[in-house]
mmCIF file of N, CA and C in Angstrom:
data_model
loop_
_atom_site.group_PDB
_atom_site.id
_atom_site.type_symbol
_atom_site.label_atom_id
_atom_site.label_comp_id
_atom_site.label_asym_id
_atom_site.label_seq_id
_atom_site.Cartn_x
_atom_site.Cartn_y
_atom_site.Cartn_z
ATOM 1 N N UNK A 1 131.744 80.324 127.918
ATOM 2 C CA UNK A 1 130.629 81.522 128.122
ATOM 3 C C UNK A 1 129.696 81.019 126.866
ATOM 4 N N UNK A 2 128.306 81.249 127.316
ATOM 5 C CA UNK A 2 127.101 81.238 126.111
ATOM 6 C C UNK A 2 127.061 82.889 125.217
ATOM 7 N N UNK A 3 126.444 82.778 124.376
ATOM 8 C CA UNK A 3 126.554 83.818 123.486
ATOM 9 C C UNK A 3 125.326 84.812 124.133
ATOM 10 N N UNK A 4 125.926 85.986 124.053
ATOM 11 C CA UNK A 4 125.322 87.179 124.335
ATOM 12 C C UNK A 4 124.553 87.620 123.263
ATOM 13 N N UNK A 5 122.867 87.751 123.824
ATOM 14 C CA UNK A 5 122.114 88.593 122.574
ATOM 15 C C UNK A 5 121.504 89.657 123.152
ATOM 16 N N UNK A 6 121.462 90.860 122.802
ATOM 17 C CA UNK A 6 121.321 91.999 123.123
ATOM 18 C C UNK A 6 119.789 92.053 122.871
ATOM 19 N N UNK A 7 118.492 92.205 123.925
ATOM 20 C CA UNK A 7 117.498 91.947 123.654
ATOM 21 C C UNK A 7 116.875 93.516 122.866
ATOM 22 N N UNK A 8 117.520 94.210 123.032
ATOM 23 C CA UNK A 8 117.212 95.732 122.406
ATOM 24 C C UNK A 8 117.270 95.716 120.760
ATOM 25 N N UNK A 9 118.198 94.850 120.534
ATOM 26 C CA UNK A 9 118.474 95.019 119.196
ATOM 27 C C UNK A 9 117.575 93.954 118.521
ATOM 28 N N UNK A 10 116.570 94.670 117.761
ATOM 29 C CA UNK A 10 115.599 94.038 116.495
ATOM 30 C C UNK A 10 116.224 92.977 115.745
ATOM 31 N N UNK A 11 115.655 91.772 115.160
ATOM 32 C CA UNK A 11 116.259 90.703 114.177
ATOM 33 C C UNK A 11 116.350 91.657 113.060
ATOM 34 N N UNK A 12 117.319 91.322 112.248
ATOM 35 C CA UNK A 12 117.130 91.865 111.153
ATOM 36 C C UNK A 12 116.537 91.418 109.937
ATOM 37 N N UNK A 13 115.919 92.853 109.435
ATOM 38 C CA UNK A 13 114.812 92.112 108.232
ATOM 39 C C UNK A 13 114.988 91.212 107.752
ATOM 40 N N UNK A 14 113.850 90.724 107.194
ATOM 41 C CA UNK A 14 113.911 89.425 105.965
ATOM 42 C C UNK A 14 114.557 90.457 104.755
ATOM 43 N N UNK A 15 115.193 89.289 103.834
ATOM 44 C CA UNK A 15 116.058 89.787 102.741
ATOM 45 C C UNK A 15 115.284 89.278 101.860
ATOM 46 N N UNK A 16 115.055 90.369 100.930
ATOM 47 C CA UNK A 16 114.171 90.076 99.604
ATOM 48 C C UNK A 16 114.960 88.726 98.904
ATOM 49 N N UNK A 17 113.507 88.224 98.251
ATOM 50 C CA UNK A 17 114.259 87.063 97.998
ATOM 51 C C UNK A 17 115.194 87.122 96.583
ATOM 52 N N UNK A 18 115.937 86.634 96.382
ATOM 53 C CA UNK A 18 117.202 87.020 95.038
ATOM 54 C C UNK A 18 116.198 86.843 94.076
ATOM 55 N N UNK A 19 115.364 85.990 93.291
ATOM 56 C CA UNK A 19 114.801 85.026 92.149
ATOM 57 C C UNK A 19 113.849 86.267 92.132
ATOM 58 N N UNK A 20 113.398 87.434 92.688
ATOM 59 C CA UNK A 20 112.434 88.009 92.396
ATOM 60 C C UNK A 20 112.436 88.753 91.158
ATOM 61 N N UNK A 21 111.682 88.283 89.893
ATOM 62 C CA UNK A 21 111.829 88.154 88.998
ATOM 63 C C UNK A 21 111.438 90.254 88.266
ATOM 64 N N UNK A 22 110.648 90.921 89.824
ATOM 65 C CA UNK A 22 110.361 92.214 89.291
ATOM 66 C C UNK A 22 111.363 92.759 90.214
ATOM 67 N N UNK A 23 112.188 92.358 91.163
ATOM 68 C CA UNK A 23 113.071 93.086 92.002
ATOM 69 C C UNK A 23 113.776 94.149 90.751
ATOM 70 N N UNK A 24 113.927 95.670 91.450
ATOM 71 C CA UNK A 24 114.510 96.548 90.691
ATOM 72 C C UNK A 24 113.711 97.288 89.409
ATOM 73 N N UNK A 25 112.370 96.644 89.361
ATOM 74 C CA UNK A 25 111.412 97.149 88.108
ATOM 75 C C UNK A 25 110.465 98.428 88.514
ATOM 76 N N UNK A 26 110.364 99.264 88.299
ATOM 77 C CA UNK A 26 109.499 100.183 88.667
ATOM 78 C C UNK A 26 107.899 99.978 88.044
ATOM 79 N N UNK A 27 106.968 100.537 88.866
ATOM 80 C CA UNK A 27 105.831 100.492 88.067
ATOM 81 C C UNK A 27 105.501 101.276 86.963
ATOM 82 N N UNK A 28 106.311 102.100 86.968
ATOM 83 C CA UNK A 28 106.023 103.241 85.675
ATOM 84 C C UNK A 28 107.045 102.266 84.607
ATOM 85 N N UNK A 29 107.863 101.623 84.358
ATOM 86 C CA UNK A 29 108.441 100.840 83.580
ATOM 87 C C UNK A 29 107.503 99.752 83.481
ATOM 88 N N UNK A 30 107.021 98.838 83.998
ATOM 89 C CA UNK A 30 106.097 98.138 83.764
ATOM 90 C C UNK A 30 104.796 98.525 82.984
ATOM 91 N N UNK A 31 104.514 99.893 83.355
ATOM 92 C CA UNK A 31 102.880 100.317 82.695
ATOM 93 C C UNK A 31 103.842 100.564 81.628
ATOM 94 N N UNK A 32 104.680 101.397 81.316
ATOM 95 C CA UNK A 32 105.242 101.667 79.930
ATOM 96 C C UNK A 32 105.171 100.377 79.143
ATOM 97 N N UNK A 33 106.022 99.521 79.528
ATOM 98 C CA UNK A 33 106.351 98.263 78.377
ATOM 99 C C UNK A 33 104.948 97.512 78.378
ATOM 100 N N UNK A 34 103.966 97.508 78.877
ATOM 101 C CA UNK A 34 102.787 96.819 78.407
ATOM 102 C C UNK A 34 102.038 97.741 77.619
ATOM 103 N N UNK A 35 102.296 98.703 77.662
ATOM 104 C CA UNK A 35 101.290 99.853 76.945
ATOM 105 C C UNK A 35 102.128 99.695 75.462
ATOM 106 N N UNK A 36 103.671 99.576 75.270
ATOM 107 C CA UNK A 36 103.974 99.553 74.251
ATOM 108 C C UNK A 36 103.830 98.070 73.612
ATOM 109 N N UNK A 37 103.904 96.864 74.429
ATOM 110 C CA UNK A 37 103.679 95.498 73.950
ATOM 111 C C UNK A 37 102.497 95.650 73.417
ATOM 112 N N UNK A 38 101.503 95.822 73.998
ATOM 113 C CA UNK A 38 100.249 95.176 73.512
ATOM 114 C C UNK A 38 99.265 96.436 73.440
ATOM 115 N N UNK A 39 99.838 97.870 73.517
ATOM 116 C CA UNK A 39 98.755 98.796 73.132
ATOM 117 C C UNK A 39 97.991 99.156 74.253
ATOM 118 N N UNK A 40 97.301 100.506 74.500
ATOM 119 C CA UNK A 40 96.436 100.698 75.565
ATOM 120 C C UNK A 40 95.076 99.949 75.127
ATOM 121 N N UNK A 41 94.762 99.851 74.180
ATOM 122 C CA UNK A 41 93.048 98.939 73.762
ATOM 123 C C UNK A 41 93.273 97.807 74.589
ATOM 124 N N UNK A 42 94.337 96.771 73.936
ATOM 125 C CA UNK A 42 94.273 95.474 74.280
ATOM 126 C C UNK A 42 94.881 95.525 75.644
ATOM 127 N N UNK A 43 95.541 96.195 76.199
ATOM 128 C CA UNK A 43 96.017 96.664 77.764
ATOM 129 C C UNK A 43 94.656 96.550 78.613
ATOM 130 N N UNK A 44 93.752 97.245 78.023
ATOM 131 C CA UNK A 44 92.679 97.764 78.866
ATOM 132 C C UNK A 44 91.716 96.421 78.201
ATOM 133 N N UNK A 45 91.503 95.185 77.629
ATOM 134 C CA UNK A 45 90.961 94.094 77.459
ATOM 135 C C UNK A 45 91.840 93.420 78.294
ATOM 136 N N UNK A 46 92.840 93.304 78.656
ATOM 137 C CA UNK A 46 93.699 92.415 79.576
ATOM 138 C C UNK A 46 93.251 92.468 80.856
ATOM 139 N N UNK A 47 93.565 93.913 81.202
ATOM 140 C CA UNK A 47 93.212 94.346 82.780
ATOM 141 C C UNK A 47 92.085 95.577 82.477
ATOM 142 N N UNK A 48 90.695 94.954 82.864
ATOM 143 C CA UNK A 48 89.594 95.976 82.989
ATOM 144 C C UNK A 48 89.576 96.614 83.879
ATOM 145 N N UNK A 49 90.295 97.747 83.719
ATOM 146 C CA UNK A 49 90.173 98.950 84.687
ATOM 147 C C UNK A 49 90.354 100.384 83.835
ATOM 148 N N UNK A 50 89.260 100.990 84.041
ATOM 149 C CA UNK A 50 89.461 102.302 83.792
ATOM 150 C C UNK A 50 90.406 103.363 83.212
ATOM 151 N N UNK A 51 91.470 103.283 84.398
ATOM 152 C CA UNK A 51 92.792 104.150 83.797
ATOM 153 C C UNK A 51 93.493 103.614 82.488
ATOM 154 N N UNK A 52 93.161 102.196 82.140
ATOM 155 C CA UNK A 52 93.587 101.825 81.056
ATOM 156 C C UNK A 52 92.618 101.793 79.594
ATOM 157 N N UNK A 53 91.319 102.043 79.971
ATOM 158 C CA UNK A 53 90.182 102.090 78.735
ATOM 159 C C UNK A 53 90.090 103.253 78.068
ATOM 160 N N UNK A 54 90.002 104.572 79.263
ATOM 161 C CA UNK A 54 89.475 105.958 78.971
ATOM 162 C C UNK A 54 90.054 106.982 79.355
ATOM 163 N N UNK A 55 90.711 107.354 77.922
ATOM 164 C CA UNK A 55 91.989 108.220 77.980
ATOM 165 C C UNK A 55 92.983 107.889 78.924
ATOM 166 N N UNK A 56 93.795 106.735 78.447
ATOM 167 C CA UNK A 56 94.840 106.134 79.354
ATOM 168 C C UNK A 56 96.269 106.883 79.116
ATOM 169 N N UNK A 57 97.075 106.790 80.249
ATOM 170 C CA UNK A 57 98.154 107.671 80.221
ATOM 171 C C UNK A 57 98.780 106.920 81.231
ATOM 172 N N UNK A 58 100.637 106.732 81.295
ATOM 173 C CA UNK A 58 100.940 106.169 82.299
ATOM 174 C C UNK A 58 100.970 106.813 83.209
ATOM 175 N N UNK A 59 100.935 108.106 83.407
ATOM 176 C CA UNK A 59 100.664 108.882 84.742
ATOM 177 C C UNK A 59 99.296 108.778 85.574
ATOM 178 N N UNK A 60 98.378 108.767 84.656
ATOM 179 C CA UNK A 60 96.734 108.227 84.985
ATOM 180 C C UNK A 60 96.783 106.814 85.814
ATOM 181 N N UNK A 61 97.208 105.919 85.024
ATOM 182 C CA UNK A 61 97.645 104.845 85.420
ATOM 183 C C UNK A 61 98.466 104.417 86.791
ATOM 184 N N UNK A 62 99.721 105.412 86.650
ATOM 185 C CA UNK A 62 100.479 104.936 88.068
ATOM 186 C C UNK A 62 99.604 105.516 89.189
ATOM 187 N N UNK A 63 98.848 106.337 89.169
ATOM 188 C CA UNK A 63 97.737 107.272 90.474
ATOM 189 C C UNK A 63 97.046 106.270 90.814
ATOM 190 N N UNK A 64 96.733 105.534 89.757
ATOM 191 C CA UNK A 64 95.354 104.648 90.118
ATOM 192 C C UNK A 64 96.155 103.276 90.721
ATOM 193 N N UNK A 65 97.322 102.915 89.885
ATOM 194 C CA UNK A 65 98.020 101.589 90.492
ATOM 195 C C UNK A 65 98.453 101.590 92.002
ATOM 196 N N UNK A 66 98.795 103.017 92.194
ATOM 197 C CA UNK A 66 99.756 103.121 93.321
ATOM 198 C C UNK A 66 98.524 102.743 94.432
ATOM 199 N N UNK A 67 97.670 102.999 94.451
ATOM 200 C CA UNK A 67 96.518 103.011 95.758
ATOM 201 C C UNK A 67 95.592 101.909 95.493
ATOM 202 N N UNK A 68 95.700 101.071 94.391
ATOM 203 C CA UNK A 68 95.070 99.783 94.146
ATOM 204 C C UNK A 68 95.825 98.376 93.755
ATOM 205 N N UNK A 69 95.856 97.728 95.732
ATOM 206 C CA UNK A 69 97.215 96.657 94.919
ATOM 207 C C UNK A 69 96.352 95.526 94.607
ATOM 208 N N UNK A 70 95.223 95.223 94.289
ATOM 209 C CA UNK A 70 94.659 94.293 93.553
ATOM 210 C C UNK A 70 94.984 94.470 92.236
ATOM 211 N N UNK A 71 94.944 95.771 91.609
ATOM 212 C CA UNK A 71 95.056 96.321 90.028
ATOM 213 C C UNK A 71 96.389 96.187 89.791
ATOM 214 N N UNK A 72 96.920 96.629 90.570
ATOM 215 C CA UNK A 72 98.782 96.634 90.843
ATOM 216 C C UNK A 72 99.329 94.850 90.744
ATOM 217 N N UNK A 73 98.464 94.080 91.481
ATOM 218 C CA UNK A 73 99.053 92.633 91.226
ATOM 219 C C UNK A 73 98.615 92.229 90.039
ATOM 220 N N UNK A 74 97.359 92.565 89.358
ATOM 221 C CA UNK A 74 97.153 92.104 87.923
ATOM 222 C C UNK A 74 98.255 92.817 86.783
ATOM 223 N N UNK A 75 98.727 93.833 87.227
ATOM 224 C CA UNK A 75 99.704 94.625 86.116
ATOM 225 C C UNK A 75 100.744 93.863 86.118
ATOM 226 N N UNK A 76 101.644 93.535 87.369
ATOM 227 C CA UNK A 76 102.694 92.594 87.787
ATOM 228 C C UNK A 76 102.370 91.097 87.037
ATOM 229 N N UNK A 77 101.313 90.622 87.128
ATOM 230 C CA UNK A 77 101.006 89.049 86.641
ATOM 231 C C UNK A 77 101.120 89.168 85.098
ATOM 232 N N UNK A 78 100.558 90.038 84.372
ATOM 233 C CA UNK A 78 100.360 90.389 83.169
ATOM 234 C C UNK A 78 102.195 90.963 82.550
ATOM 235 N N UNK A 79 102.864 91.476 83.345
ATOM 236 C CA UNK A 79 104.188 92.041 83.081
ATOM 237 C C UNK A 79 105.210 90.858 82.800
ATOM 238 N N UNK A 80 104.397 89.666 83.872
ATOM 239 C CA UNK A 80 105.592 88.718 83.789
ATOM 240 C C UNK A 80 105.490 88.025 82.524
ATOM 241 N N UNK A 81 103.761 87.605 82.566
ATOM 242 C CA UNK A 81 103.306 87.029 81.210
ATOM 243 C C UNK A 81 104.567 87.656 80.004
ATOM 244 N N UNK A 82 104.139 88.772 80.061
ATOM 245 C CA UNK A 82 104.736 89.486 78.708
ATOM 246 C C UNK A 82 106.299 88.685 78.418
ATOM 247 N N UNK A 83 106.700 88.957 79.780
ATOM 248 C CA UNK A 83 108.554 88.772 79.289
ATOM 249 C C UNK A 83 108.758 87.634 79.266
ATOM 250 N N UNK A 84 107.548 86.330 79.794
ATOM 251 C CA UNK A 84 107.553 85.186 79.685
ATOM 252 C C UNK A 84 107.598 84.589 78.099
ATOM 253 N N UNK A 85 106.693 85.539 77.367
ATOM 254 C CA UNK A 85 106.435 85.338 76.108
ATOM 255 C C UNK A 85 107.397 86.103 74.866
ATOM 256 N N UNK A 86 107.811 87.109 75.704
ATOM 257 C CA UNK A 86 109.387 87.428 74.845
ATOM 258 C C UNK A 86 110.473 86.789 75.147
ATOM 259 N N UNK A 87 110.631 86.133 75.605
ATOM 260 C CA UNK A 87 111.753 85.168 76.019
ATOM 261 C C UNK A 87 111.603 83.904 75.248
ATOM 262 N N UNK A 88 110.296 83.771 75.007
ATOM 263 C CA UNK A 88 109.921 82.306 74.087
ATOM 264 C C UNK A 88 110.156 82.720 72.598
ATOM 265 N N UNK A 89 110.109 83.813 72.222
ATOM 266 C CA UNK A 89 109.989 84.610 70.933
ATOM 267 C C UNK A 89 111.613 84.554 70.560
ATOM 268 N N UNK A 90 112.366 84.583 71.137
ATOM 269 C CA UNK A 90 114.085 85.003 71.014
ATOM 270 C C UNK A 90 114.449 83.452 70.461
#
């Protein structure tokens, strides 16, 4: 007998890539670590967005980054760069 496929059952969602280096890291943790590593001034030079340059805080940055995908992508990229630099320095 052939396999029975229930057409009402949707396919399983794709699994998250196991090698995703950002898996399990919150945006808040990224911003906090970047601000600590670079300092707000340098962070604002690395990623030229107002929330890092004018009266910066983690809270104001999160508010902006959560609704601005291009800026969040820059933060994620800089975070990965920072982690690679830290690993090289060990």
